[in-house]
Amino acid sequence: QKEVEQDPGPLSVPEGAIVSLNCTYSNSAFQYFMWYRQYSRKGPELLMYTYSSGNKEDGRFTAQVDKSSKYISLFIRDSQPSDSATYLCAMIRITGNQFYFGTGTSLTVIP
Amino acid sequence: DGGITQSPKYLFRKEGQNVTLSCEQNLNHDAMYWYRQDPGQGLRLIYYSQIVNDFQKGDIAEGYSVSREKKESFPLTVTSAQKNPTAFYLCASRMVAGSSYEQYFGPGTRLTVT
């Protein structure tokens, strides 16, 4: 079983829709969670990072962590064509040095 | 501008040749990482380094080598022993001290070996 599972999609939504991207994980020692956006042939860009359960909001993006279910989500409100990219989740133990990544979800926002 | 630079952006080599990918950061980050990205497989860790002159193997270190002689630099050599070297290579870095765990990536180097 992989440490981090992420549905690869592809996910296609109309402009203005709310997008929900999700990852599940198996190791309860993961404490710090990140979401990256990666455009084609570019390096991943850090979007959001959270520590502990709960919600964190930044503009149109909301990151949610549910440690009891080992489930994290990224919500994108009022999605735009420029949001079309692959979204990667990542996590790390507080005492660890290695990051664990999902395989990424490909998102297309249609104008 | 602070950030991570990788060069070159595209690299082409013949099979059997060693090739070195450059990674430099001016973020004063302690730890540096090398990942390989293949379609449908996500990011796989090759090597990482927490401090100068020290580094650890990741999940797929065979056929690769690294050095960390300076805090700012973490070059990766893809040797002829690497069976499938064609891939997108990403360098990353982060602070180790304090409570910050965010990892930042460079723009990547696409290596094609024929």
PDB file of N, CA, C and O in Angstrom, chain A residues 36-72:
ATOM      1  N   TYR A  36       0.849  21.422  -3.826  1.00  0.00           N
ATOM      2  CA  TYR A  36       1.624  22.062  -4.873  1.00  0.00           C
ATOM      3  C   TYR A  36       0.801  22.111  -6.158  1.00  0.00           C
ATOM      4  O   TYR A  36      -0.001  21.222  -6.435  1.00  0.00           O
ATOM      5  N   ARG A  37       1.045  23.133  -6.968  1.00  0.00           N
ATOM      6  CA  ARG A  37       0.486  23.237  -8.311  1.00  0.00           C
ATOM      7  C   ARG A  37       1.650  23.131  -9.286  1.00  0.00           C
ATOM      8  O   ARG A  37       2.682  23.796  -9.119  1.00  0.00           O
ATOM      9  N   GLN A  38       1.467  22.287 -10.297  1.00  0.00           N
ATOM     10  CA  GLN A  38       2.520  22.094 -11.283  1.00  0.00           C
ATOM     11  C   GLN A  38       1.956  22.254 -12.687  1.00  0.00           C
ATOM     12  O   GLN A  38       1.119  21.460 -13.125  1.00  0.00           O
ATOM     13  N   TYR A  39       2.435  23.266 -13.373  1.00  0.00           N
ATOM     14  CA  TYR A  39       2.085  23.443 -14.782  1.00  0.00           C
ATOM     15  C   TYR A  39       2.980  22.532 -15.604  1.00  0.00           C
ATOM     16  O   TYR A  39       4.072  22.134 -15.186  1.00  0.00           O
ATOM     17  N   SER A  40       2.513  22.243 -16.822  1.00  0.00           N
ATOM     18  CA  SER A  40       3.216  21.304 -17.677  1.00  0.00           C
ATOM     19  C   SER A  40       4.672  21.732 -17.894  1.00  0.00           C
ATOM     20  O   SER A  40       4.949  22.890 -18.216  1.00  0.00           O
ATOM     21  N   ARG A  41       5.604  20.821 -17.669  1.00  0.00           N
ATOM     22  CA  ARG A  41       7.021  21.025 -17.908  1.00  0.00           C
ATOM     23  C   ARG A  41       7.636  22.097 -16.994  1.00  0.00           C
ATOM     24  O   ARG A  41       8.649  22.727 -17.351  1.00  0.00           O
ATOM     25  N   LYS A  42       7.018  22.328 -15.836  1.00  0.00           N
ATOM     26  CA  LYS A  42       7.547  23.288 -14.865  1.00  0.00           C
ATOM     27  C   LYS A  42       7.745  22.588 -13.527  1.00  0.00           C
ATOM     28  O   LYS A  42       7.235  21.495 -13.301  1.00  0.00           O
ATOM     29  N   GLY A  43       8.487  23.239 -12.625  1.00  0.00           N
ATOM     30  CA  GLY A  43       8.624  22.719 -11.284  1.00  0.00           C
ATOM     31  C   GLY A  43       7.375  22.975 -10.459  1.00  0.00           C
ATOM     32  O   GLY A  43       6.637  23.926 -10.721  1.00  0.00           O
ATOM     33  N   PRO A  44       7.091  22.137  -9.457  1.00  0.00           N
ATOM     34  CA  PRO A  44       5.932  22.361  -8.583  1.00  0.00           C
ATOM     35  C   PRO A  44       6.073  23.665  -7.803  1.00  0.00           C
ATOM     36  O   PRO A  44       7.161  24.012  -7.341  1.00  0.00           O
ATOM     37  N   GLU A  45       4.934  24.340  -7.640  1.00  0.00           N
ATOM     38  CA  GLU A  45       4.867  25.603  -6.911  1.00  0.00           C
ATOM     39  C   GLU A  45       4.070  25.377  -5.633  1.00  0.00           C
ATOM     40  O   GLU A  45       2.946  24.869  -5.682  1.00  0.00           O
ATOM     41  N   LEU A  46       4.644  25.740  -4.492  1.00  0.00           N
ATOM     42  CA  LEU A  46       3.952  25.549  -3.224  1.00  0.00           C
ATOM     43  C   LEU A  46       2.739  26.472  -3.125  1.00  0.00           C
ATOM     44  O   LEU A  46       2.873  27.696  -3.212  1.00  0.00           O
ATOM     45  N   LEU A  47       1.566  25.878  -2.935  1.00  0.00           N
ATOM     46  CA  LEU A  47       0.331  26.647  -2.838  1.00  0.00           C
ATOM     47  C   LEU A  47      -0.083  26.890  -1.392  1.00  0.00           C
ATOM     48  O   LEU A  47      -0.379  28.009  -0.998  1.00  0.00           O
ATOM     49  N   MET A  48      -0.145  25.810  -0.638  1.00  0.00           N
ATOM     50  CA  MET A  48      -0.667  25.884   0.731  1.00  0.00           C
ATOM     51  C   MET A  48       0.106  24.902   1.594  1.00  0.00           C
ATOM     52  O   MET A  48       0.533  23.854   1.107  1.00  0.00           O
ATOM     53  N   TYR A  49       0.242  25.222   2.869  1.00  0.00           N
ATOM     54  CA  TYR A  49       0.789  24.256   3.806  1.00  0.00           C
ATOM     55  C   TYR A  49       0.045  24.397   5.129  1.00  0.00           C
ATOM     56  O   TYR A  49      -0.346  25.495   5.524  1.00  0.00           O
ATOM     57  N   THR A  50      -0.183  23.265   5.772  1.00  0.00           N
ATOM     58  CA  THR A  50      -0.941  23.268   7.019  1.00  0.00           C
ATOM     59  C   THR A  50      -0.305  22.302   8.006  1.00  0.00           C
ATOM     60  O   THR A  50       0.304  21.304   7.632  1.00  0.00           O
ATOM     61  N   TYR A  51      -0.500  22.627   9.257  1.00  0.00           N
ATOM     62  CA  TYR A  51      -0.048  21.769  10.354  1.00  0.00           C
ATOM     63  C   TYR A  51      -1.244  21.570  11.274  1.00  0.00           C
ATOM     64  O   TYR A  51      -1.845  22.533  11.698  1.00  0.00           O
ATOM     65  N   SER A  52      -1.561  20.343  11.533  1.00  0.00           N
ATOM     66  CA  SER A  52      -2.675  19.940  12.397  1.00  0.00           C
ATOM     67  C   SER A  52      -3.995  19.970  11.631  1.00  0.00           C
ATOM     68  O   SER A  52      -4.091  20.471  10.516  1.00  0.00           O
ATOM     69  N   SER A  53      -4.995  19.440  12.253  1.00  0.00           N
ATOM     70  CA  SER A  53      -6.317  19.349  11.638  1.00  0.00           C
ATOM     71  C   SER A  53      -6.970  20.715  11.549  1.00  0.00           C
ATOM     72  O   SER A  53      -6.631  21.633  12.292  1.00  0.00           O
ATOM     73  N   GLY A  54      -7.914  20.830  10.628  1.00  0.00           N
ATOM     74  CA  GLY A  54      -8.648  22.077  10.485  1.00  0.00           C
ATOM     75  C   GLY A  54      -8.513  22.642   9.095  1.00  0.00           C
ATOM     76  O   GLY A  54      -8.044  21.974   8.184  1.00  0.00           O
ATOM     77  N   ASN A  55      -8.962  23.882   8.940  1.00  0.00           N
ATOM     78  CA  ASN A  55      -8.965  24.554   7.645  1.00  0.00           C
ATOM     79  C   ASN A  55      -7.976  25.710   7.626  1.00  0.00           C
ATOM     80  O   ASN A  55      -7.731  26.352   8.641  1.00  0.00           O
ATOM     81  N   LYS A  56      -7.433  25.956   6.437  1.00  0.00           N
ATOM     82  CA  LYS A  56      -6.610  27.139   6.225  1.00  0.00           C
ATOM     83  C   LYS A  56      -6.995  27.735   4.883  1.00  0.00           C
ATOM     84  O   LYS A  56      -7.057  27.009   3.889  1.00  0.00           O
ATOM     85  N   GLU A  57      -7.270  29.033   4.876  1.00  0.00           N
ATOM     86  CA  GLU A  57      -7.767  29.678   3.664  1.00  0.00           C
ATOM     87  C   GLU A  57      -6.760  30.700   3.156  1.00  0.00           C
ATOM     88  O   GLU A  57      -6.129  31.418   3.932  1.00  0.00           O
ATOM     89  N   ASP A  58      -6.622  30.757   1.816  1.00  0.00           N
ATOM     90  CA  ASP A  58      -5.752  31.762   1.193  1.00  0.00           C
ATOM     91  C   ASP A  58      -6.379  32.139  -0.138  1.00  0.00           C
ATOM     92  O   ASP A  58      -6.255  31.409  -1.119  1.00  0.00           O
ATOM     93  N   GLY A  59      -7.103  33.246  -0.142  1.00  0.00           N
ATOM     94  CA  GLY A  59      -7.765  33.670  -1.369  1.00  0.00           C
ATOM     95  C   GLY A  59      -8.814  32.670  -1.795  1.00  0.00           C
ATOM     96  O   GLY A  59      -9.710  32.331  -1.023  1.00  0.00           O
ATOM     97  N   ARG A  60      -8.704  32.155  -3.010  1.00  0.00           N
ATOM     98  CA  ARG A  60      -9.693  31.203  -3.520  1.00  0.00           C
ATOM     99  C   ARG A  60      -9.395  29.762  -3.076  1.00  0.00           C
ATOM    100  O   ARG A  60     -10.161  28.859  -3.402  1.00  0.00           O
ATOM    101  N   PHE A  61      -8.305  29.563  -2.365  1.00  0.00           N
ATOM    102  CA  PHE A  61      -7.882  28.221  -1.982  1.00  0.00           C
ATOM    103  C   PHE A  61      -8.126  27.969  -0.490  1.00  0.00           C
ATOM    104  O   PHE A  61      -7.866  28.828   0.341  1.00  0.00           O
ATOM    105  N   THR A  62      -8.625  26.758  -0.193  1.00  0.00           N
ATOM    106  CA  THR A  62      -8.793  26.315   1.184  1.00  0.00           C
ATOM    107  C   THR A  62      -8.206  24.924   1.321  1.00  0.00           C
ATOM    108  O   THR A  62      -8.558  24.026   0.557  1.00  0.00           O
ATOM    109  N   ALA A  63      -7.300  24.762   2.289  1.00  0.00           N
ATOM    110  CA  ALA A  63      -6.738  23.454   2.582  1.00  0.00           C
ATOM    111  C   ALA A  63      -7.385  22.931   3.852  1.00  0.00           C
ATOM    112  O   ALA A  63      -7.568  23.667   4.819  1.00  0.00           O
ATOM    113  N   GLN A  64      -7.749  21.671   3.817  1.00  0.00           N
ATOM    114  CA  GLN A  64      -8.448  21.048   4.938  1.00  0.00           C
ATOM    115  C   GLN A  64      -7.735  19.767   5.323  1.00  0.00           C
ATOM    116  O   GLN A  64      -7.349  18.981   4.455  1.00  0.00           O
ATOM    117  N   VAL A  65      -7.552  19.550   6.621  1.00  0.00           N
ATOM    118  CA  VAL A  65      -6.898  18.340   7.106  1.00  0.00           C
ATOM    119  C   VAL A  65      -7.808  17.670   8.123  1.00  0.00           C
ATOM    120  O   VAL A  65      -8.278  18.325   9.070  1.00  0.00           O
ATOM    121  N   ASP A  66      -8.047  16.386   7.942  1.00  0.00           N
ATOM    122  CA  ASP A  66      -8.805  15.582   8.899  1.00  0.00           C
ATOM    123  C   ASP A  66      -7.912  14.425   9.308  1.00  0.00           C
ATOM    124  O   ASP A  66      -7.858  13.398   8.636  1.00  0.00           O
ATOM    125  N   LYS A  67      -7.215  14.581  10.418  1.00  0.00           N
ATOM    126  CA  LYS A  67      -6.252  13.562  10.834  1.00  0.00           C
ATOM    127  C   LYS A  67      -6.943  12.295  11.310  1.00  0.00           C
ATOM    128  O   LYS A  67      -6.391  11.200  11.175  1.00  0.00           O
ATOM    129  N   SER A  68      -8.138  12.418  11.836  1.00  0.00           N
ATOM    130  CA  SER A  68      -8.823  11.226  12.325  1.00  0.00           C
ATOM    131  C   SER A  68      -9.166  10.288  11.178  1.00  0.00           C
ATOM    132  O   SER A  68      -9.162   9.062  11.329  1.00  0.00           O
ATOM    133  N   SER A  69      -9.420  10.851   9.998  1.00  0.00           N
ATOM    134  CA  SER A  69      -9.729  10.052   8.810  1.00  0.00           C
ATOM    135  C   SER A  69      -8.520   9.879   7.911  1.00  0.00           C
ATOM    136  O   SER A  69      -8.612   9.192   6.881  1.00  0.00           O
ATOM    137  N   LYS A  70      -7.403  10.523   8.245  1.00  0.00           N
ATOM    138  CA  LYS A  70      -6.190  10.521   7.410  1.00  0.00           C
ATOM    139  C   LYS A  70      -6.547  10.973   5.991  1.00  0.00           C
ATOM    140  O   LYS A  70      -6.282  10.267   4.994  1.00  0.00           O
ATOM    141  N   TYR A  71      -7.096  12.173   5.927  1.00  0.00           N
ATOM    142  CA  TYR A  71      -7.674  12.669   4.674  1.00  0.00           C
ATOM    143  C   TYR A  71      -7.392  14.157   4.598  1.00  0.00           C
ATOM    144  O   TYR A  71      -7.644  14.892   5.545  1.00  0.00           O
ATOM    145  N   ILE A  72      -6.836  14.604   3.446  1.00  0.00           N
ATOM    146  CA  ILE A  72      -6.630  16.036   3.256  1.00  0.00           C
ATOM    147  C   ILE A  72      -7.282  16.464   1.952  1.00  0.00           C
ATOM    148  O   ILE A  72      -7.398  15.661   1.012  1.00  0.00           O
TER     149      ILE A  72
END
